[in-house]
mmCIF file of C-alpha atoms and ligand atoms in Angstrom:
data_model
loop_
_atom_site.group_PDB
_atom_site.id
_atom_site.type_symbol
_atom_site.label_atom_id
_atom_site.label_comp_id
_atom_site.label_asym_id
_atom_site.label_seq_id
_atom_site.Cartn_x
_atom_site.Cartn_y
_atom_site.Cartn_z
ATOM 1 C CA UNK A 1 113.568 -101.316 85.327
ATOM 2 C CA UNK A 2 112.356 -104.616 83.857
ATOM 3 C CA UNK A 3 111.950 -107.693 86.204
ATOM 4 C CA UNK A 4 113.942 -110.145 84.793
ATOM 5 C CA UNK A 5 113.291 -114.131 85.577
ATOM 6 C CA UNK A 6 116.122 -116.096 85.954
ATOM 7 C CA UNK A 7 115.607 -119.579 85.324
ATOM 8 C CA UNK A 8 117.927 -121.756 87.659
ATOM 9 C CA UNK A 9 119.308 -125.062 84.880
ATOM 10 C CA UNK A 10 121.342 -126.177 87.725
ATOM 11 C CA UNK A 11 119.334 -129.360 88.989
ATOM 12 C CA UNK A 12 119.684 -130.353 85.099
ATOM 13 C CA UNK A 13 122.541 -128.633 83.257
ATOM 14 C CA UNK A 14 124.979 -128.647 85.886
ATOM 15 C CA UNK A 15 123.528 -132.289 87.744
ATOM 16 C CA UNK A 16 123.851 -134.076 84.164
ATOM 17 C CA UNK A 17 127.520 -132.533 83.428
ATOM 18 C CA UNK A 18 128.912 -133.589 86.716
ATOM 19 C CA UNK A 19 129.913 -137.588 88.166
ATOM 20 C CA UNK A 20 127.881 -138.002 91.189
ATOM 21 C CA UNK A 21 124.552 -139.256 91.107
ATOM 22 C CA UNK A 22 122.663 -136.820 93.666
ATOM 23 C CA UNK A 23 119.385 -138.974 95.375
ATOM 24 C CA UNK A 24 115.940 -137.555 94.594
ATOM 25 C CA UNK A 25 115.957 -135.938 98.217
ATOM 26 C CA UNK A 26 118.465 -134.055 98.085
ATOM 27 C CA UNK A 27 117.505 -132.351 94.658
ATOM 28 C CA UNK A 28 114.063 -132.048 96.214
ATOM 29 C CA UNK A 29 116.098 -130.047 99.131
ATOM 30 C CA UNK A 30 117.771 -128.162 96.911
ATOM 31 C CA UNK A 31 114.747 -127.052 94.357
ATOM 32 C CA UNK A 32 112.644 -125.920 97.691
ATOM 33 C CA UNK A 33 115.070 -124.352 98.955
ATOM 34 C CA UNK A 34 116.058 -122.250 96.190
ATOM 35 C CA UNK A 35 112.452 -122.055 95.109
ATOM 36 C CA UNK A 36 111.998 -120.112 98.725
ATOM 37 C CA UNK A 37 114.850 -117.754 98.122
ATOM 38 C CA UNK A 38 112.746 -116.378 95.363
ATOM 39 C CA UNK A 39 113.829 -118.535 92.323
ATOM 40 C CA UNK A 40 110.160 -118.959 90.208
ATOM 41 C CA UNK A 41 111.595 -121.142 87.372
ATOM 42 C CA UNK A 42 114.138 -123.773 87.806
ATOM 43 C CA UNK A 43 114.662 -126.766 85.167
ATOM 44 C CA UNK A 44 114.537 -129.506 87.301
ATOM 45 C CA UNK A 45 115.552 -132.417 84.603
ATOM 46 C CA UNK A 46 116.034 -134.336 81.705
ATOM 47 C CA UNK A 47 113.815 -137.200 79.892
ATOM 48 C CA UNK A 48 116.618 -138.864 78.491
ATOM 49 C CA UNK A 49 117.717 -142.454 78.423
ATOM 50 C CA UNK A 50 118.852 -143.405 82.511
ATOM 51 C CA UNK A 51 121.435 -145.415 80.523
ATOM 52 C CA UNK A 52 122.898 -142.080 78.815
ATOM 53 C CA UNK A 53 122.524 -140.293 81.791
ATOM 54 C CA UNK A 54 121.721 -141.705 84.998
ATOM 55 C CA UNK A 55 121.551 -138.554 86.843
ATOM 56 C CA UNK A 56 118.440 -137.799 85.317
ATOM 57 C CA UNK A 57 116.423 -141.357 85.611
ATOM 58 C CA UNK A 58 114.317 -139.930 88.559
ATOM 59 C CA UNK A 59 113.254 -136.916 86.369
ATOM 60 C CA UNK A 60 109.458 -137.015 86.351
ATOM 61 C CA UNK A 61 109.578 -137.834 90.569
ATOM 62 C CA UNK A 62 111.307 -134.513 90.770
ATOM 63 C CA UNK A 63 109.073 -132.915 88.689
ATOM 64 C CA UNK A 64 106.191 -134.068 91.105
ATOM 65 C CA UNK A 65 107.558 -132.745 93.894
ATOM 66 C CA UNK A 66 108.611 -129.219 92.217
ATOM 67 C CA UNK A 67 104.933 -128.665 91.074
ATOM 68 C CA UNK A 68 103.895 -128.445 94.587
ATOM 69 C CA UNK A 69 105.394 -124.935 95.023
ATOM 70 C CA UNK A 70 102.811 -122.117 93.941
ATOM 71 C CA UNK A 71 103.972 -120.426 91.321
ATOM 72 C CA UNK A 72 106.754 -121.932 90.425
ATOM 73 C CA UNK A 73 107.263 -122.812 86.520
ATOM 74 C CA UNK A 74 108.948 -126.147 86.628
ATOM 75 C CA UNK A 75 110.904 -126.593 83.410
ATOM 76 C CA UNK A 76 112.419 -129.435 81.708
ATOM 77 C CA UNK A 77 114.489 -130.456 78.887
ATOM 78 C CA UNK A 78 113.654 -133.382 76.027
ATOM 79 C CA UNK A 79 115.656 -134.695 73.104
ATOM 80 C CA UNK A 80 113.038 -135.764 71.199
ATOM 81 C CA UNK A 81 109.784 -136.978 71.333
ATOM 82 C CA UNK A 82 109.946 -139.687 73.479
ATOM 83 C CA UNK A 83 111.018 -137.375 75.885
ATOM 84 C CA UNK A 84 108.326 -134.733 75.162
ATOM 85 C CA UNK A 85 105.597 -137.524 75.825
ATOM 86 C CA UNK A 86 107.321 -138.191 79.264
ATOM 87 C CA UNK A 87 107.381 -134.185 79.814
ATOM 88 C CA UNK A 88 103.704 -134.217 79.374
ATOM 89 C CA UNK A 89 103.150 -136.794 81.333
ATOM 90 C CA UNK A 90 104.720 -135.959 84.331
ATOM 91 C CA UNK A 91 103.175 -132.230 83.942
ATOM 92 C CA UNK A 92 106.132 -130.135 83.637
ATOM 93 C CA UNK A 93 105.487 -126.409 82.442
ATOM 94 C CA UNK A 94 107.733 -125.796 80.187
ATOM 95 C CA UNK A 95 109.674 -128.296 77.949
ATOM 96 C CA UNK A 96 112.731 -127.162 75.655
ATOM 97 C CA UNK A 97 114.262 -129.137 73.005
ATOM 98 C CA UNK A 98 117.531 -128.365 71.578
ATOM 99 C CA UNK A 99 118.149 -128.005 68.313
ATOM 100 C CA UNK A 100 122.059 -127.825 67.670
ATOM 101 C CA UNK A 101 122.839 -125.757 65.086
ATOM 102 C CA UNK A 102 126.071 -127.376 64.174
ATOM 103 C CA UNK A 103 125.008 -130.064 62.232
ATOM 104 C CA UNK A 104 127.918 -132.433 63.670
ATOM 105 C CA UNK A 105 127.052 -131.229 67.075
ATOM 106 C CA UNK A 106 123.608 -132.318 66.343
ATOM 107 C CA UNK A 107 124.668 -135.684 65.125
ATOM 108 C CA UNK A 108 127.055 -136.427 68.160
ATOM 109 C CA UNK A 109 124.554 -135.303 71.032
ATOM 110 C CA UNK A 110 121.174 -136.403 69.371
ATOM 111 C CA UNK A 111 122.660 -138.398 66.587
ATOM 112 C CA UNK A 112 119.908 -136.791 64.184
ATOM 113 C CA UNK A 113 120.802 -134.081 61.477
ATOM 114 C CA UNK A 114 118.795 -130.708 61.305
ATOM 115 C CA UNK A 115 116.305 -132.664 58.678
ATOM 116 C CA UNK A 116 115.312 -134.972 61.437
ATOM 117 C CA UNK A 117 115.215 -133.132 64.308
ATOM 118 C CA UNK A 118 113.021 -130.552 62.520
ATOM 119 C CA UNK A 119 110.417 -133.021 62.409
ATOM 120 C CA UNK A 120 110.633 -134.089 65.738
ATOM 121 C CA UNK A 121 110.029 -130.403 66.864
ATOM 122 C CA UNK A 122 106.994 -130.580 64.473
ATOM 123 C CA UNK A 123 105.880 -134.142 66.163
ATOM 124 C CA UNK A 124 106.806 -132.435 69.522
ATOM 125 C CA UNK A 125 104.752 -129.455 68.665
ATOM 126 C CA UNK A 126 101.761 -131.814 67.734
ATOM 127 C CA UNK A 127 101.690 -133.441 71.002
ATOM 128 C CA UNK A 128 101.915 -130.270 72.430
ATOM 129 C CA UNK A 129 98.731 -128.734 70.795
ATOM 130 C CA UNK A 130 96.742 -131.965 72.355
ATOM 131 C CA UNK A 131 97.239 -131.133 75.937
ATOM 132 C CA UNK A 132 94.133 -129.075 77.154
ATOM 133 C CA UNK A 133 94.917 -125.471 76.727
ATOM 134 C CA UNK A 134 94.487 -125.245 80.539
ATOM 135 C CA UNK A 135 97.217 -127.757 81.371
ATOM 136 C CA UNK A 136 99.198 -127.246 78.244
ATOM 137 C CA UNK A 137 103.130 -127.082 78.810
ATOM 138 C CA UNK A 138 104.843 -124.380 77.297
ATOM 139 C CA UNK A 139 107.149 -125.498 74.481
ATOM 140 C CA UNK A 140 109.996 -123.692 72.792
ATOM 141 C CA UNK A 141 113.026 -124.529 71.166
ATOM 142 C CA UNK A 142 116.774 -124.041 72.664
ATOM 143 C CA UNK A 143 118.815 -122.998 69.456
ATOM 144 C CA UNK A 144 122.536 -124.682 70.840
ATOM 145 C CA UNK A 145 125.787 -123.801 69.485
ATOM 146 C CA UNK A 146 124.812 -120.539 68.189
ATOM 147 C CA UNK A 147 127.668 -118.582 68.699
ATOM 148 C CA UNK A 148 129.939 -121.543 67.143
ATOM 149 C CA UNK A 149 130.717 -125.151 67.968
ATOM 150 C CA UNK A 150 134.273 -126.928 69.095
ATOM 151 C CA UNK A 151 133.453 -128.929 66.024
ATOM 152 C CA UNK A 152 132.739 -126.958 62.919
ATOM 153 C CA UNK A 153 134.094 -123.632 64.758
ATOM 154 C CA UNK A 154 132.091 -120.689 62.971
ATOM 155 C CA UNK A 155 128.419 -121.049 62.510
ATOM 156 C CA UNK A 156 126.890 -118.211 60.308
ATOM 157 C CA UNK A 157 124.827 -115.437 62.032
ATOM 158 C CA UNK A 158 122.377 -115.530 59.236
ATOM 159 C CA UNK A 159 121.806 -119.342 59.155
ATOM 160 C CA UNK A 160 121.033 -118.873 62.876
ATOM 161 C CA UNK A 161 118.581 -116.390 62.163
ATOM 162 C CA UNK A 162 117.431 -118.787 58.940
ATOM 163 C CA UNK A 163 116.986 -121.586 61.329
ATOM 164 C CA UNK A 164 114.858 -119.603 63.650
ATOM 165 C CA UNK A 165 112.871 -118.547 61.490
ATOM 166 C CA UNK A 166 112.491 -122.189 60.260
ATOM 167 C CA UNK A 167 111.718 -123.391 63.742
ATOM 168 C CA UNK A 168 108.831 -120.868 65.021
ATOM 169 C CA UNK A 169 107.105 -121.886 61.373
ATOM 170 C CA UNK A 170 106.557 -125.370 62.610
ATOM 171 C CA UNK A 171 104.049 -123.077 65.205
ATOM 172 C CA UNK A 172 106.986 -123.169 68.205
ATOM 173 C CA UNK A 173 106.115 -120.600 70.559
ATOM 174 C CA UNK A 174 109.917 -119.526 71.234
ATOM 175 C CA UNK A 175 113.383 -120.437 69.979
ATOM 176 C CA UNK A 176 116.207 -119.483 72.586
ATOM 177 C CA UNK A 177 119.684 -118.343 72.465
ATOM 178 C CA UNK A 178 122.432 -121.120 73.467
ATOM 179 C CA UNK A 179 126.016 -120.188 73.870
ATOM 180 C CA UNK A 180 126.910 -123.679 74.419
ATOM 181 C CA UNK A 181 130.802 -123.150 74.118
ATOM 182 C CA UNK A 182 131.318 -119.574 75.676
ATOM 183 C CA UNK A 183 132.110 -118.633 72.385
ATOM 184 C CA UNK A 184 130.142 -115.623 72.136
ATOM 185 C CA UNK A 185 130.813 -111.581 72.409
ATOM 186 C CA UNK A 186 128.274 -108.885 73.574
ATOM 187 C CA UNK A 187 128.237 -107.560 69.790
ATOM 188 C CA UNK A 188 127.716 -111.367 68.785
ATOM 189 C CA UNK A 189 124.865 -111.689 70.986
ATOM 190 C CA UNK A 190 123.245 -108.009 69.463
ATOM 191 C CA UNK A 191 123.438 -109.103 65.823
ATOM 192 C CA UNK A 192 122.253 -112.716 66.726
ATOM 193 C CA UNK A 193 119.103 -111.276 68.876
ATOM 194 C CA UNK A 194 118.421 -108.218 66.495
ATOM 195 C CA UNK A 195 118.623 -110.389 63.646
ATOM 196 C CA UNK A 196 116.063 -112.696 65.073
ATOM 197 C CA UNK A 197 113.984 -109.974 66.189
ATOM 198 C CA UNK A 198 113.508 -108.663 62.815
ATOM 199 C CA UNK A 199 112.499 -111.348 61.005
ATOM 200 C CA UNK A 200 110.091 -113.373 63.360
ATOM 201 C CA UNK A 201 109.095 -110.429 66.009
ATOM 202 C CA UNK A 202 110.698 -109.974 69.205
ATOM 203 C CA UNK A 203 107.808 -111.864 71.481
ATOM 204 C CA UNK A 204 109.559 -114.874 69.527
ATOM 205 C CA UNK A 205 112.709 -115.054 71.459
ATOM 206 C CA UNK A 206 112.733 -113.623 75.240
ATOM 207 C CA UNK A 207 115.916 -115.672 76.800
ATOM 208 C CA UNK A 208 119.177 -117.238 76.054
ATOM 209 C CA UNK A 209 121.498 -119.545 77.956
ATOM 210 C CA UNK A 210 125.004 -118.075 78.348
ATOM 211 C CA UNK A 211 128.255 -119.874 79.375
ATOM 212 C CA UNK A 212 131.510 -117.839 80.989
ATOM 213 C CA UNK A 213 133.776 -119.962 79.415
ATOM 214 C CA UNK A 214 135.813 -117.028 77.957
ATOM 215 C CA UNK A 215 135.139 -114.831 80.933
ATOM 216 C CA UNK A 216 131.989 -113.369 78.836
ATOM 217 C CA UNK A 217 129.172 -114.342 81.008
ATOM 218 C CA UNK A 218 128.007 -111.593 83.077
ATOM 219 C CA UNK A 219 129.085 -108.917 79.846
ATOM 220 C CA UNK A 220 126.510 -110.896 77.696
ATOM 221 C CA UNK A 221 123.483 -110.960 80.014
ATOM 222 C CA UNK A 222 124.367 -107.552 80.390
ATOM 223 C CA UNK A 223 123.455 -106.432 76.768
ATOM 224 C CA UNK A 224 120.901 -109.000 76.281
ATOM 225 C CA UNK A 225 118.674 -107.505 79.402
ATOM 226 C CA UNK A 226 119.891 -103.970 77.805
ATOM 227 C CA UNK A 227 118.673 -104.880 74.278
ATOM 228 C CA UNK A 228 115.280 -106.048 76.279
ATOM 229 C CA UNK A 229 115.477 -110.001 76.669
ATOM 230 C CA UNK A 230 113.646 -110.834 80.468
ATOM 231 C CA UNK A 231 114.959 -114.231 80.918
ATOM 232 C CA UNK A 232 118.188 -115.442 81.540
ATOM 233 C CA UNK A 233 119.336 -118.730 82.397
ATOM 234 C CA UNK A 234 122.326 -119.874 84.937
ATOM 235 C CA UNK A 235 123.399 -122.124 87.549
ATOM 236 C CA UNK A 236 124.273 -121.759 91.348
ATOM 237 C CA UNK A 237 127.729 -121.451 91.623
ATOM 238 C CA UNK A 238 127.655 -122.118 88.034
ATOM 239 C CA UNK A 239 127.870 -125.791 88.355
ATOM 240 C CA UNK A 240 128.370 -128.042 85.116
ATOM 241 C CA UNK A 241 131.860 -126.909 84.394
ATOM 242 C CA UNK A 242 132.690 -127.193 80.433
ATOM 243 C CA UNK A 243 134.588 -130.390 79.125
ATOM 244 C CA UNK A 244 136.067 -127.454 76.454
ATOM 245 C CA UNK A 245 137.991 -125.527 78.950
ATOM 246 C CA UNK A 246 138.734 -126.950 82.150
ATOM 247 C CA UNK A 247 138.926 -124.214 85.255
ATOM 248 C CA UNK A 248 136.450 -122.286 83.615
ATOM 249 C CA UNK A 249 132.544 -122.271 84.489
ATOM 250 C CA UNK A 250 130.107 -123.517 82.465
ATOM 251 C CA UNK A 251 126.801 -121.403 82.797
ATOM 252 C CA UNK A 252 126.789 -118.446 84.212
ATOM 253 C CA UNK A 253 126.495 -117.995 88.050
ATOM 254 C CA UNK A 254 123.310 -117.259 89.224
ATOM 255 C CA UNK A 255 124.395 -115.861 92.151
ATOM 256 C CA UNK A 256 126.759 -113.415 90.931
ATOM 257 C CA UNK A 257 123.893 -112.703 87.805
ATOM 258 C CA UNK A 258 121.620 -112.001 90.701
ATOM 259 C CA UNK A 259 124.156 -109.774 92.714
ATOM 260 C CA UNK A 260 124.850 -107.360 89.100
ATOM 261 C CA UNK A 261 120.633 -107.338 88.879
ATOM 262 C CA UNK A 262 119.743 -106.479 91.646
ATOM 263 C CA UNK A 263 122.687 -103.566 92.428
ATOM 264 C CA UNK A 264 121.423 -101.963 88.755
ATOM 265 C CA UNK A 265 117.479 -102.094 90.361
ATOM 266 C CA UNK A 266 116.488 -105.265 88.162
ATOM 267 C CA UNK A 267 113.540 -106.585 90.384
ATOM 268 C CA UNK A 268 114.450 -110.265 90.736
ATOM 269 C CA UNK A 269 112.398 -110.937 92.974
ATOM 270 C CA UNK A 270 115.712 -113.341 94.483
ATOM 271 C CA UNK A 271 116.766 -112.973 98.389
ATOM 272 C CA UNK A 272 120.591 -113.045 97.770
ATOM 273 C CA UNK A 273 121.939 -114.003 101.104
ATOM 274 C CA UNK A 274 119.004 -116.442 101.414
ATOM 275 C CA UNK A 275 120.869 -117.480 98.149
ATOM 276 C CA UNK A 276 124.051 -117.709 99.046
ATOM 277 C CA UNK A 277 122.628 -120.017 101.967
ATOM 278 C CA UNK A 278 121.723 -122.266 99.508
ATOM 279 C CA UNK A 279 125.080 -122.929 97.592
ATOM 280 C CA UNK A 280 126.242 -123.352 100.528
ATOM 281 C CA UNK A 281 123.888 -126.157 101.508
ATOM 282 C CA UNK A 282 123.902 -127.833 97.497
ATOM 283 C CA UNK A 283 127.785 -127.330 98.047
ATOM 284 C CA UNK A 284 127.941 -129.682 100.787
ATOM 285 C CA UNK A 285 125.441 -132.289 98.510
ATOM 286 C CA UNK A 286 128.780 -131.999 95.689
ATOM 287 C CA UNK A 287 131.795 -132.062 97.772
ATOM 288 C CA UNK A 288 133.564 -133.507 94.444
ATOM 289 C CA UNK A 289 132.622 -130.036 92.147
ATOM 290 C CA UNK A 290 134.660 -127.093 91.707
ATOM 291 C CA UNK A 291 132.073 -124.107 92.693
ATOM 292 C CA UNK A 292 132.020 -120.695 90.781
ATOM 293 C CA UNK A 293 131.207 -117.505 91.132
ATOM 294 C CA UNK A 294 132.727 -114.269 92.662
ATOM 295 C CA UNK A 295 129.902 -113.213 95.111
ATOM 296 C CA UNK A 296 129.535 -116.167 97.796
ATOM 297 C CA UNK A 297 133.594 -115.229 98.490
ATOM 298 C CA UNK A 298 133.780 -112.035 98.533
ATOM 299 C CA UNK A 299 130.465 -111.271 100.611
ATOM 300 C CA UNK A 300 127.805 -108.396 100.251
ATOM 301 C CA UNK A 301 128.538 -105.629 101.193
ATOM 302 C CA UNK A 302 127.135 -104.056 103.769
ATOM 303 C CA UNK A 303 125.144 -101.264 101.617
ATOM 304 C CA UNK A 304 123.650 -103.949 99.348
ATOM 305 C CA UNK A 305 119.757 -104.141 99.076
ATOM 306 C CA UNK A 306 119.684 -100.035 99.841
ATOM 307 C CA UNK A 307 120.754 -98.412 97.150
ATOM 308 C CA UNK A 308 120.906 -94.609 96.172
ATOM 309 C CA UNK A 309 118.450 -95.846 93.233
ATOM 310 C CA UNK A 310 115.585 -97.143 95.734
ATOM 311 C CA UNK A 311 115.745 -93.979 97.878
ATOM 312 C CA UNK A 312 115.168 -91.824 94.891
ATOM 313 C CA UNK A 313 111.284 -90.280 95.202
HETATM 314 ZN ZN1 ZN B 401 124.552 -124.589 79.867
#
């Protein structure tokens, strides 16, 4: 079975989405400890304006700190490429800009159309290729809203697969897969994945960033680690929530991701209950959020970790 990575966005997806302001510490607490339940890529901020979001002024501290743990790829997200330059800066390994592919999405979050933020990908891409190939960040694209947006509802499979193609031109390493409003089905996610595959190669796109909005979460991941994507991102106890749908998580939840991997004989290389410790601990940091997630309530049980599949010869 292929080891999958799953990249933990809660310490920026679900921080930025949610009221409280949580200190540098206690994100530090949380990355490490997460980090030592086996978690090797978390996204650990934003470089965005403190004044949009001040939950993510201390970014480039926190990135600091994560890049003490060995072999750990600390990833961050940038709007543009003011942003990037910070990323650099502050020596994060991976940076991801999204790209909405609603154009009035794109406007409201970024207040740039796709003309514009094309070129700042190119810029972005430039100031990429300076960084000494030894400390160069990886950079790739986050295509958002590509199952459809709350604003211009449908957004055509092919002019996803048009706008990938036009990204990973401008010499992008890797666009990703955004389900930014839970809109998606696993057929959806197929066409979209197959239809990128096709046209640009498949070592082009490798994750995508799934919401369980709809209930859809888990049954997405599902076919995109079948169809062969290795990364997949969530949240612990799928913090963030969604503004579109309240009651319903956000991102996925990594711990119950982690709990469906790991019973199949997907090497995650994730402790689970040293997992579940750790919502636990980030829980008491949020005492305001609504936590997710099926797993941390209903418990292991007691067979988990020694499945039939491990004791086959
Ligand atoms: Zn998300």
């Amino acid at each position: 079975m292929n080891p999958i990575t799953i990249s933990e966005v809660g310490p920026r997806d679900g921080l930025q989405s949610v009221e409280t302001v949580m200190s540098t510490a206690d994100k530090m607490t949380w990355i490490e400890t997460e980090y030592r339940a086996g978690v090797r890529e978390i996204e650990v901020g934003s470089f965005v304006s403190p004044t949009v979001l001040p939950q993510m002024a201390d970014t480039a501290v926190v990135v600091a700190g994560a890049r003490r743990f060995e072999n750990l790829v600390v990833a961050v997200l940038v709007p543009n490429v003011r942003g990037c330059e910070a990323a650099i800066e502050a020596g994060a390994h991976k940076i991801s800009i999204p790209l909405s592919l609603s154009e009035t999405h794109s406007q409201k979050n970024v207040r740039r159309n796709h003309k514009q933020m094309l070129s700042e990908i190119s810029a972005c891409q430039k100031l990429v290729d300076q960084v000494p190939l030894a400390e160069r960040p990886y950079f790739e694209v986050g295509l958002s809203t590509a199952f459809g947006c709350t604003i211009e509802g449908l957004v055509e499979e092919h002019f996803v697969i048009e706008m990938a193609a036009r990204v990973l031109d401008l010499g992008v390493a890797e666009v990703g897969l955004s389900d930014t409003t839970g809109m998606g089905n696993p057929a959806h996610l197929e066409r979209l994945v197959t239809g990128i595959w096709q046209r640009c190669g498949e070592a082009r796109l490798t994750g995508v960033h799934l919401h369980n909005t709809r209930g859809q979460g888990l049954a997405n991941a599902l076919r995109a680690i079948e169809l062969g994507i290795t990364t997949l991102d969530s949240s612990l106890g799928g913090l963030g929530g969604c503004p579109f749908a309240p009651g319903a998580s956000g991102n996925i939840v990594t711990e119950d991701l982690v709990f469906m991997l790991e019973s199949m004989g997907h090497e995650t290389g994730i402790d689970l209950e040293a997992l579940l410790a750790v919502r636990h601990q980030v829980a008491t940091l949020l005492p305001e959020e609504e936590w997710f997630g099926f797993t941390a309530s209903a418990g292991l049980p007691e067979h988990f970790g020694k499945t039939a599949l491990a004791e086959t010869p």
